[in-house]
Every structure is written in structure tokens, then in C-alpha cells.
Amino acid sequence: MLPRVSAVRPLRPLARFPLCSGGSEAPAAATVLLGAPHATARTKNNVQRYFGTNNTICSKKDEQPASMHEISKETESQESVKENTKKDLLGIIKGMKIELSTVNVQTTKPSSTRQLKSVEATINKLQKAPGDAPKKRTKSLSPELVAAASAIADFLPFDKQTTKSELLRQLQQHEEVSKAQKNGGRAKISVSNIISDMKVAKSATIRVSTRPVHQIQFDEGSDDYMSQKTSDVKKSLRKNMLKGKRLNIFDLKAVTEETSETETTPSLWDIEFAKQLAAVNEQPLQNGFAEMIQWTKDGKLWEFPINNEAASRRLTLMLLGKGVLFLGVSHAMPVSEPNTENDKMTCPVFIALLPSAVFFIYVKN
Amino acid sequence: MAAAATSRWLGFRCRLCLKLRGQRASPCGQIPCCRFYSGSATLPKVEGTNITGIEEVVIPRKKTWDKVAVLQALASTVSRDPTAAPYAFQDDPYLIPASSMESRLFLLAKKSGENAAKFIINLHPKYFQKDIAEPHIPCLMPEYFEPQIEDISEAALKERIKLKKVKASVDMFDQLLQAGTTVSLETSNSLLDLLCYYGDREPSTDNHFQQSGKSEELEEDTGENDKKSKKADDQFGVTWRAKNNAERIFALIPEKNSYSYCTMIRGMVKHRALVQALNLYAELLNNRLKADVYTFNALIEATALNMNEKSEDKWNNILELLKQMAAQKVKPNLQTFNTILKCLRRFQAFGRLPALQTFREMKAIGIEPSLATYHHVIQLFYHHENPSKGSSRIIYDIMNEITGQKFTPKDPDDDMFFQSAMRVCSFLRDLELAYQVHGLLNTGDNWKFIGPDHRRNFYYSKFFSLLCLMEQIDVTLKWYKDLVPSVFFPRSQTLIDLLQALDVANRLEVIPQIWKDSKEYGHTFRSDLKEEILMLMARDQHPPELQVAFADCAADIKSTYESQDARQTAPDWPANSLNCIAVLFLRAGRTQEAWKMLGLFRKHNKIPGNKLLNEFMDSAKASNSPAQAIEVVKLAGAFSLPICEGLTQRVMADFAISQEQKEALGNLTSLTSDSDSDSDSDISEGI
């Protein structure tokens, strides 16, 4: 449902309510997020878009500590929510506070207080009559959560019904996951996961808040990143082998600083070690040219731009196997008969590399 | 290289053009900027007065070519030919290897020929003095291994040290001392180097191609420990004897410097005199000298190899050494960390956390890990992994880290990485990861790190088995075509894996081809492979033309069993194979041969299966020959099979048989029912 909404009205949320609400939307963010990490990749990405908006909204909260207070009260009031769900929520909210310090604050219409009241009213109303949510989906959710979800759905500028059902679906998923976590005893994962996701959302938010016009393309970018992240979600939960405690014995500065090392002749140890290293990647030659390179290095073959001073006026002829013929002549001299006019000779250099390609290079002295 | 030159030239042109454009834009206002090149040539005339801007033209400098640049460029255009044997082999049908054993043999033969020639040249240098090459080619001339300086002097000592004559050097040193000449510290130290490196023994003659005796590693990597101990025997076979020449000369040197201590410590560690090494280090510290980084590396090794301590204590000692390094401002190098990681492998599970910390430390201080580093980490985390426990996922981190990197050799263990990474892929059954590892292998010159022959075989066997297990059959067959035999020769187990993959994908028609290949790659007498092939072919009914091909294949396999009989070494025919071959003959309509197979059952005292007898009955019915049917019943009766009765009834029902035959059948059945009790004794007699 979310993809459709954003496709139909891609810019509206920001165009109409650039930073519409106050703190009262924070629970929305939180609730959505609870479901997010365990939803399918697609859904998660889309949730992320909302989160982008919401996180910007959170920046308002700095200016309005009162509303922040409201949130936590509201969170606490949801007593029937399972214990670790609450913990997660608190974790998220803590995380959000951390994020806040870096988010750009933007000025908006001071409409939030009024809206907040209306939302609260809605919540109260809904708490009295929470029954209109789809039964089969909410069977494991508490009525409070359902109420909160519908309140949020009311508040969001999209299709109410679809928003709400989506939220409920995600809540339920989260409920299942948290149950499973209770059994497995790994409650930490979801919190850390959520917080790690928040970081991603933040970077998107900054860009969105500065240049809302480009929201779509930026969202695409974060989509890519997110889907990649989802596929690696298991991996990112583990400790990365590069991050973590190190021995802390050596100092980067001390190690990298240049010391004037006196040049000494390599000892036997050095020579033997170098030999070992050379043997490490020694492989049989792969083709005729590799063999010719080897010969050049051994000094058995003339180096290629031919250095006429490398030897006196003598002929060097080499026949190599495998159809590779290399004939180098310096200051030419025919093989068969001695030539008296050495200096006037032409120097032919034949490099018959392959039967199909024969080069003739003539060098005049 | 040419490309680089071109780009430089283009860059130069562009700079020029931009400059020109800048000038032109000011007087003329807007000029479409798409045609710099044509414009630039005429520009000096137009601008006339304003030429100063072009004076910065830099003529590209003459390019100096590396002597192998052209050859390298040419070599890079040649890729591997999957239809040909590797280039290292002689291009001669008789000398192209058809099995891994042959390929090793040929390579060894080639190398030993070179070695023999070199040996002869060096043994008789006086016959190889004629130097016809111009310019001179040093590597073709004999090397001199005999000392040339006869008198007793330091120069003579130096020469003997250079020629690695251990005993002669020691004698010369003693003579010099007796003559009262003092030997310089530098020379004494290099003598100590020689003595310590070779453990006061003559170095064995340089034989680079020591591959013999290593083939058993090929089978399984669990043999790594054995291999290591074996390697240790080779390398450290010389143990450090107390009061050897090294210690004696070390004691004789009047003013020892830190280098003397260091080389002694390294020698002691190399030859496993660990306690002495640690003691000598204490002595070095007492003399207010500083050890170098190589010595610390050796000491770390000594600490880890020390027998009588717990892992935890050893690790603390290693940390202590590292702290001393930092305090003495000795910079650690790659070898330091690789040594630590290698040693941590001995600690097994305890070593994992310290290994990670060590790895982070080396990254943090900017030492780039080599392939050996990753190899040690992988070995540590996946060594005695059992599949039931959750496995570590560190390999993913490693692969993410190094994908796309090009490596140069930095550590002698660098060539172990790909083998161990592929082992983990196969263990994790992760094909995607295996592709990633293979991609890394094909990045740049990384393929050179695959190691010697047996390691390459191991790598590709694991890779291909994983492909058989996980990949679609078409892709697997494509890999098969690409890798076999130009890269490696499959083991029989690899071929069985491929057969199973073919079975799963229902592509049994390829089997005769696989059999042909496996014959070629030297698995003619592998009975497990042959049984697998026969079983797969005989299991189901197939279309007639395929049955014909299968029957040919079966006949071929039968002939290998027969030649095996002639050799009298291998075990005789398994009953399964006989059954399968007979069934295949029957299905292809080669009834005569199938009946001959029944003879073989008798000959080898094997019992034909019920299914086979039923098939014989079917074929008898198809050819409408009651005689054959009765023959089948007789055979079943001879073996006292329970199916005999059923067959008899079938003959009675299905065939029009004469009275005589009926009687014969009646006899048979009564015989079987009577002789139920003796049947066991019959069989045992036969056996």
C-alpha cells in the first residue's frame, strides 16, 4: 500500500506539510519502526520514507520539550504492550534524542500544538471504540496499539484505511518477532537493528529537509542502500571483524613515522626470505609471451626496444620453441658469410611472433 | 602503456583547447564550444597578438619503456585455452597429460631435466667455458661453487660464507683465530648468520622442486597438521645442538653487537631451541641492547611454541613481548602479526578473540594484511568446525573486505588462502561465496597465489563439487567443460558428485561421455565410480536410442572388469555391476551378451537379482522362446532363489510349453522346495 501511495502522490506530504506536526508524530515513527526491521524488504524501504519525514519532525521537539514529555507519557500508558516492546520503544526514543543533535532544524508553522490536541482527542475516541480494525490481523495485538495505529493513520496525510492496516500488519509482525525473541532470548537484536536503521534514515532526512524537491530520487538512493542492508541484515548484526576492541599496544604515529634506517647489505636471512616469497606465486608459464618475459629477465633474450649498444657488432640469433622465433641483429652481419661492409649494413629485426603476424622492422644505421 | 600515453596526450590537447577557448570567448562573445579541435589549429592566426597563452606547451617527454613492456602487453592478450593442456607441457600428443599423476610426472621430468643439466654444467665447469652469446648471458654459464682463494685470510672466509660452505667457513675462522688474526665483527656476524640459518649443518643442495611425498595432502585438508609436522621435519629436521659451532663462535666474538644476539635468537627459534632463545633474549636485554623486529617475530613464535604453558599464559607472554616492542620503539611488520595469528591457531577456540584484536590492531596501525593473514584467521575460525554448531560468519567480512584487491606476495603462507577459503565455502555450502572467492582468484595476478599443483587440485575439486551440489546442471556442465582437463583433473569423488548432479537434474544421457572422460583421467579401475555409473544407467527404463548408448557404455565397463580379472590384483566383480550390465544389455536388445552375463554370475558365484530375472523372463517372452524362459527358471533354481516358484508359475501361464518342459519345470520346483535346507550348504560350498 505504501508504494502505491507514494507513487500517486509523491510530493504531497512535504509540499503540503513540510514539517507539519509536532512531537505527537514521534510515536508514529516509533511504532512504524517497531515493525520495520522484520517486515519484508519492500515494506521496510517504504516505511523508511515516512521515517524520513518523521525524523525531521522530531527536530521540532527540541523546541518543544512539552510535547516530548507527552510522548513518553503516552508510551508508558500503553501498559498492556509486552515488556520488551516497551523496552524497544524506549530504546528508540533514546536513540532519537541522540539523532536530534545533528538534524537540521527548520522553522515551520507553529501549528503543532493545535494538531496535537486533536490527535489526542482522536486517540481517546478510538480507545473507547477500537473494534473496527480487521480482526484476523489484530488478534495478537492489544486494543491500545490498534487505537494508536488508527490515530496515526488519521494523522498521516494519506489514505487512512490503508495506512492503518499497514501499520497494524507491521505491529503484528513485530509482535510475533518479539515473542520469538523472548523464546530465543535475543531481545537486543531488534533494538540495535532499529537504531542502526535510524542512522540511515537520518542521512536521508537531512537531504530531504534541505532539498525536498528531490525527495524521490534521494529516496531511491536510500532504497538501494536499504535493500542491500536488508539482505545483509544478519551480517550487520554480528560484530564486524574490523570494528571493535584492538590490542592498543602500538601507536599509529610511532609506527608510521619515518626512521632513518641505515642501508645495510641484506643478510642471509633476508635473501632466503626473499627467495621464499618469490616461490609463493611461482606458477608454470601460461603462454609463449610469458616465457619470453622470463627469458628476457634471465638475460637470454634481447630486450625489446633493441639497444644497439648492448653488444659489439655480432649477430645474435635465437630460435625459440613453440613457433616463436626471435631474431635480433645488431649492426647486421649475415650468418653465412662475413661481410666486409659492416657499417653500411641494414639491420633487419624479425620478430615472428605468430605464424599469422610477422613484423619486419628495418633499422638503418 | 600506450593507453597511458594517449590519455596524457589527450589531456594535453584539452588543456590547450580550454586555454584557447578562454581567450577566444572574450572578444567574440558566445562561440559554440563543441569544436575546439578544428578551431585550435587556426587560432594563432586569428588571435595574432595574443600568443603568450600558448607558451606553456609542454612536449611530452620521451617514454622510457620497460624491457618487458611489449611482451607483457602481448601476453595480456592471450587467455587460457580450455581445450588445450597448459602451456607448461610439451605440445606433443604423447606428452600431453591425461591424468593428474601424469601431469605431475611430466612437470617433474621437465624440471629434473633442467636440474640435471645445471648439475652437470656446475660439476664440470671447465667444459662449458665457450661463451658464444653476445651480449654475454650469465645464467647460461657455470656457477662456481668451489672456493677460489686458497690462503688463510678474512677474504677467504668471506668467500666461503658466500658459497655457504658451513664447515669450511668454521675451519677458516678457527685457523684465523689460531693465527692470531682478528676477524671483523661484520664477517663474524655473517658467519653466525650462516651457522644459525642452517643450524650448523651443510645446506642441502638446492632443490627447488621438492614435490614428492606431498600428494597425500591432496585428499583432505584435515591432514594439515600432519603436513605441518612433516614440513617441520623437513625444515627443522636439524635441531639445535647445545655447544654447537654457532654457540662456540658466538662466545668467541669479543664485542658482540645486538645483531649477533639477534641472529643467534633467530637461529635458535628456527631450529626449535626455544628455551635457549628466550634466555638469550634476557641476556641481550641485560647487555642493554635492542632486538630488531625479526627477532621479536622469532620470539613470539618461540613463546607460542613453548610446550609447558597454558594458552592464556602464552597469550599474555606474547602481549608482553609486543609491549616491549612498543617500548623499544621497534616497528612491527606484517610478519609480526602473521606470526601472532599463526600461533593463535594453536590455541583453537581461545585464540579467536585475541586474533580479532590482533587483526584490528594491524589495520589500525596501517599495516596492510596479506592473504596469509586472512588464511590464518579463516583457519582459526573454521578449523574444527562441526556443522551442528552455529558457524562463524567471519568469512563474509573477509570477502567483503578483499574483493577486488590485487595481491602481491608478502608472506610465505600467502598461497594457502584460496584453498582454505574454498574449503570454508564448501563447508558452508555457499555457492555465492564460492563465486566471490573465485572472482577474487581471477582478479589481476591473484591466480598465482593458488599454490602448487596439489593445492590447485584441492581448490578446484571443492569448487566443482559445490557447483555440482548447488548450481543448475547446464551451468555445472559449462564449468566442467571449462575446467576439466585444462585446469585440473577430477578425482573419482568429483566425478561421482557430477553424476549425482546429473541424476538430480535428470540428464542421464551425458553419462556415457562422463565414463569416457573418467577412463581418460585414469579412473578406469575405480569400482565405486563404475558402480555409480552402472547403477544410474540401469535404474530406469529409457528411450531405445539412449539404451543403446548405455549398453555400449556398459560393454566398455564390462571390458574393464575383464582386464581387471587378467591383472588378478583387484577384487572380483561386484554383484551389482553384473546385474546392471546384464539389465542394460537386455534393454538394448543385446540378448546374447546378456545371457553370457548369466554365465558370469555362475562363474563368480554371484546371485542375480529378482528384477534381473524378471527382465530375462520378459525378454524371453518378447522373443517367445520357452526354452530361454525355462533356462531362467533353472538358473534361479540352481541358486535356490525364492523367486523360482513365481517364475515357474509365470512360465506355465505365459508360454506354450511342451510336456517335457513341463516335467522339467516340475522337477525344478520340487527340487527347490526339497533342497531348501541344503541350499545354504550349496552356496557356501560354491564360495
XYZ file of C-alpha atoms in Angstrom, chain B residues 299-653:
355
model
C 60.491 -14.679 19.968
C 56.745 -14.539 19.541
C 56.926 -17.836 17.746
C 59.099 -19.262 20.497
C 56.650 -18.136 23.155
C 53.735 -19.710 21.382
C 55.503 -22.978 20.721
C 56.675 -23.357 24.282
C 55.178 -26.587 25.476
C 54.559 -26.272 29.166
C 52.208 -23.362 29.367
C 48.535 -22.720 29.085
C 47.150 -20.812 26.141
C 46.254 -17.905 28.315
C 49.767 -17.573 29.741
C 51.249 -17.835 26.303
C 48.997 -15.097 25.048
C 49.983 -12.879 27.950
C 53.633 -13.521 27.185
C 53.072 -12.560 23.571
C 51.370 -9.365 24.679
C 54.302 -8.694 26.962
C 56.684 -9.027 24.031
C 54.576 -6.668 21.960
C 54.640 -4.125 24.756
C 58.398 -4.399 24.877
C 58.492 -3.796 21.142
C 56.431 -0.669 21.575
C 58.599 0.468 24.470
C 61.788 -0.069 22.498
C 60.250 1.713 19.513
C 60.593 -1.319 17.311
C 58.123 -1.097 14.480
C 56.110 -4.249 13.969
C 55.798 -5.523 10.430
C 53.399 -7.767 8.602
C 55.369 -10.799 9.692
C 54.875 -9.874 13.323
C 51.132 -10.020 13.034
C 51.071 -13.011 10.768
C 53.256 -14.867 13.227
C 50.907 -13.977 16.061
C 47.872 -15.114 14.097
C 49.584 -18.280 13.038
C 50.475 -19.021 16.631
C 46.961 -18.209 17.813
C 45.730 -21.007 15.607
C 47.312 -23.409 18.065
C 45.135 -22.062 20.837
C 41.990 -23.076 18.960
C 38.840 -21.506 20.367
C 40.722 -19.400 22.872
C 42.603 -17.731 20.069
C 39.589 -16.235 18.339
C 39.117 -13.071 20.310
C 42.840 -12.264 20.505
C 43.049 -12.935 16.776
C 40.361 -10.385 16.049
C 42.052 -7.866 18.299
C 45.363 -8.518 16.622
C 43.791 -8.094 13.232
C 42.217 -4.786 14.220
C 45.492 -3.653 15.700
C 47.329 -4.228 12.466
C 44.640 -2.457 10.497
C 44.685 0.401 12.966
C 48.391 0.997 12.637
C 48.200 0.851 8.894
C 49.756 -2.489 8.097
C 48.012 -3.957 5.130
C 47.116 -7.618 5.742
C 48.330 -10.152 3.248
C 46.490 -13.229 2.056
C 48.278 -15.252 4.704
C 46.725 -13.063 7.398
C 43.261 -13.903 6.167
C 44.240 -17.514 5.806
C 45.218 -17.733 9.449
C 42.005 -16.039 10.556
C 39.922 -18.412 8.472
C 41.793 -21.410 9.769
C 41.272 -20.238 13.306
C 37.554 -19.717 12.927
C 36.713 -22.711 10.813
C 39.254 -25.298 11.767
C 37.435 -27.938 13.738
C 34.048 -26.632 12.928
C 31.264 -29.116 13.313
C 28.170 -28.386 11.283
C 25.758 -28.669 14.197
C 27.122 -25.601 15.943
C 26.368 -22.226 14.503
C 29.249 -21.383 12.259
C 31.124 -18.160 12.264
C 30.367 -15.707 9.507
C 33.720 -14.043 9.517
C 34.475 -15.249 6.030
C 31.840 -12.864 4.698
C 33.593 -9.966 6.358
C 36.862 -11.065 4.893
C 35.475 -11.470 1.417
C 33.700 -8.123 1.550
C 36.955 -6.606 2.631
C 39.208 -8.022 -0.047
C 37.014 -8.489 -3.082
C 38.623 -6.726 -5.975
C 42.018 -6.335 -4.369
C 45.143 -7.359 -6.164
C 47.754 -9.011 -4.024
C 51.477 -9.215 -4.124
C 53.431 -11.846 -2.269
C 54.303 -10.667 1.215
C 54.298 -13.791 3.322
C 55.389 -17.346 2.590
C 51.924 -18.567 3.557
C 50.135 -16.359 1.068
C 49.466 -19.250 -1.248
C 47.329 -21.063 1.314
C 44.467 -18.590 1.302
C 42.418 -19.702 -1.659
C 42.487 -23.297 -0.611
C 41.227 -22.548 2.862
C 38.632 -20.031 1.661
C 37.229 -22.561 -0.783
C 37.193 -25.183 1.919
C 35.013 -22.905 4.023
C 32.709 -22.199 1.082
C 32.253 -25.878 0.586
C 31.707 -26.350 4.280
C 29.107 -23.579 4.404
C 27.534 -24.803 1.176
C 27.522 -21.226 -0.033
C 27.805 -21.076 -3.776
C 27.605 -17.305 -3.945
C 30.569 -17.042 -1.634
C 32.431 -19.575 -3.714
C 31.850 -17.460 -6.798
C 33.132 -14.479 -4.861
C 36.296 -16.335 -3.902
C 36.735 -17.496 -7.464
C 36.228 -13.943 -8.670
C 38.974 -12.801 -6.334
C 41.219 -15.526 -7.677
C 40.709 -14.179 -11.169
C 41.387 -10.570 -10.203
C 44.665 -9.306 -11.520
C 47.511 -11.694 -10.923
C 45.870 -13.262 -7.894
C 45.658 -16.588 -9.670
C 49.335 -17.004 -8.980
C 48.527 -17.472 -5.316
C 46.712 -20.703 -5.861
C 49.820 -22.560 -4.836
C 51.383 -25.753 -6.100
C 49.625 -28.479 -8.003
C 48.017 -30.308 -5.128
C 46.563 -27.133 -3.700
C 45.118 -26.134 -7.031
C 43.543 -29.562 -7.346
C 42.078 -29.267 -3.895
C 40.670 -25.837 -4.631
C 39.054 -26.813 -7.886
C 37.754 -30.116 -6.556
C 35.987 -28.328 -3.742
C 34.712 -25.637 -6.068
C 33.421 -28.092 -8.611
C 31.792 -30.321 -6.017
C 29.983 -27.289 -4.700
C 28.865 -26.441 -8.219
C 27.552 -29.969 -8.653
C 25.651 -29.658 -5.437
C 24.135 -26.214 -5.828
C 24.293 -24.985 -9.392
C 21.970 -25.688 -12.282
C 23.156 -28.595 -14.328
C 23.736 -26.603 -17.507
C 25.974 -24.172 -15.707
C 27.763 -27.022 -13.986
C 28.405 -28.716 -17.293
C 29.705 -25.467 -18.693
C 32.146 -25.217 -15.810
C 33.044 -28.841 -16.353
C 33.904 -28.132 -19.944
C 35.876 -25.076 -18.966
C 37.882 -26.511 -16.086
C 38.381 -30.153 -16.988
C 41.011 -31.067 -18.019
C 42.771 -27.813 -18.803
C 42.854 -26.648 -15.184
C 42.561 -29.789 -13.146
C 41.900 -33.458 -13.442
C 38.874 -34.552 -11.453
C 39.173 -37.135 -8.745
C 36.780 -40.046 -8.805
C 34.773 -38.472 -5.995
C 34.384 -35.300 -8.060
C 33.037 -37.348 -10.938
C 30.625 -39.150 -8.630
C 29.390 -35.738 -7.467
C 28.853 -34.760 -11.075
C 26.966 -37.997 -11.731
C 24.708 -37.306 -8.803
C 24.058 -33.811 -10.091
C 23.166 -35.291 -13.464
C 20.835 -37.699 -11.734
C 19.102 -34.921 -9.835
C 18.668 -32.853 -12.979
C 17.562 -35.889 -14.963
C 20.263 -35.539 -17.573
C 21.458 -39.122 -17.573
C 22.188 -39.057 -21.287
C 25.525 -37.396 -20.532
C 26.726 -40.403 -18.571
C 28.474 -42.268 -21.403
C 30.516 -39.121 -22.031
C 31.443 -38.896 -18.351
C 32.547 -42.500 -18.409
C 34.721 -41.786 -21.424
C 36.285 -38.842 -19.595
C 36.851 -40.745 -16.403
C 38.575 -43.502 -18.356
C 40.808 -40.867 -19.837
C 41.589 -39.261 -16.498
C 42.812 -42.513 -15.043
C 39.795 -43.781 -13.146
C 39.334 -46.925 -15.215
C 39.689 -49.187 -12.231
C 37.753 -47.176 -9.675
C 34.982 -49.593 -8.828
C 32.942 -47.074 -6.808
C 32.761 -44.800 -9.836
C 31.906 -47.646 -12.158
C 29.205 -48.944 -9.861
C 27.673 -45.483 -9.615
C 27.619 -45.135 -13.386
C 26.084 -48.564 -13.916
C 23.550 -48.058 -11.177
C 22.365 -44.772 -12.658
C 22.122 -46.194 -16.139
C 20.264 -49.347 -15.115
C 17.873 -47.816 -12.649
C 15.168 -46.685 -15.020
C 13.866 -47.558 -18.427
C 14.935 -45.096 -21.128
C 14.133 -44.462 -24.792
C 15.683 -47.082 -27.125
C 18.475 -44.960 -28.610
C 19.665 -43.994 -25.142
C 19.516 -47.633 -24.105
C 21.790 -48.499 -26.996
C 24.310 -45.874 -25.881
C 24.075 -47.121 -22.319
C 24.616 -50.695 -23.434
C 27.773 -49.668 -25.304
C 28.972 -47.921 -22.202
C 28.131 -50.984 -20.123
C 30.040 -53.220 -22.529
C 33.009 -50.902 -22.178
C 32.830 -51.043 -18.401
C 32.496 -54.821 -18.607
C 35.684 -54.979 -20.606
C 37.497 -53.005 -17.892
C 36.348 -55.564 -15.357
C 37.634 -58.305 -17.612
C 41.037 -56.726 -17.995
C 40.996 -56.291 -14.268
C 40.495 -60.026 -13.962
C 43.543 -60.513 -16.090
C 45.579 -58.359 -13.748
C 44.464 -60.530 -10.859
C 45.014 -57.739 -8.402
C 41.683 -56.041 -7.952
C 38.696 -57.601 -6.195
C 36.342 -59.504 -8.440
C 33.046 -58.413 -9.910
C 30.527 -56.899 -7.566
C 27.080 -58.444 -7.940
C 25.502 -55.055 -8.515
C 27.621 -54.343 -11.538
C 26.848 -57.746 -13.040
C 23.148 -57.165 -12.517
C 23.282 -53.684 -14.037
C 25.305 -54.721 -17.054
C 23.009 -57.618 -17.768
C 19.933 -55.416 -17.447
C 21.434 -52.834 -19.764
C 22.221 -55.459 -22.376
C 18.725 -56.835 -22.159
C 17.107 -53.443 -22.551
C 19.211 -52.628 -25.561
C 18.212 -55.913 -27.140
C 21.661 -57.465 -26.917
C 20.200 -60.691 -25.606
C 23.158 -62.888 -26.493
C 25.523 -60.851 -24.388
C 23.026 -60.698 -21.579
C 22.844 -64.493 -21.498
C 26.604 -64.578 -21.397
C 26.408 -62.362 -18.360
C 24.344 -65.052 -16.651
C 27.274 -67.344 -17.193
C 29.453 -64.846 -15.397
C 27.114 -64.949 -12.423
C 27.779 -68.642 -12.116
C 31.479 -68.215 -12.645
C 31.873 -65.611 -9.934
C 29.346 -67.147 -7.562
C 27.138 -64.091 -7.551
C 23.393 -64.218 -7.236
C 21.305 -62.444 -9.873
C 18.671 -60.109 -8.536
C 14.946 -60.770 -8.817
C 14.493 -57.767 -11.013
C 17.083 -59.065 -13.438
C 15.454 -62.496 -13.642
C 12.098 -60.897 -14.297
C 13.634 -58.864 -17.077
C 15.091 -62.012 -18.552
C 11.676 -63.550 -18.419
C 10.255 -60.510 -20.178
C 12.827 -60.757 -22.904
C 12.168 -64.489 -23.292
C 8.543 -63.673 -23.655
C 9.235 -60.973 -26.143
C 11.222 -63.378 -28.297
C 8.683 -66.082 -27.500
C 11.193 -68.717 -26.584
C 10.079 -71.043 -23.816
C 13.489 -72.649 -23.757
C 15.030 -69.444 -22.590
C 12.333 -68.981 -20.004
C 12.998 -72.443 -18.639
C 16.680 -71.666 -18.618
C 15.968 -68.681 -16.415
C 13.948 -70.804 -14.065
C 16.734 -73.338 -13.974
C 19.212 -70.674 -13.084
C 17.003 -69.398 -10.331
C 16.616 -72.957 -9.147
C 20.335 -73.502 -9.174
C 20.760 -70.574 -6.852
C 17.751 -71.731 -4.796
C 16.142 -68.362 -5.036
C 12.710 -67.875 -3.512
C 11.575 -66.224 -6.726
C 11.922 -69.556 -8.502
C 8.386 -70.582 -7.793
C 6.922 -67.368 -9.073
C 8.932 -67.677 -12.229
C 7.754 -71.193 -12.768
C 4.182 -70.151 -12.495
C 4.817 -67.374 -14.928
C 6.320 -69.762 -17.426
C 3.364 -72.041 -17.044
C 0.963 -69.230 -17.598
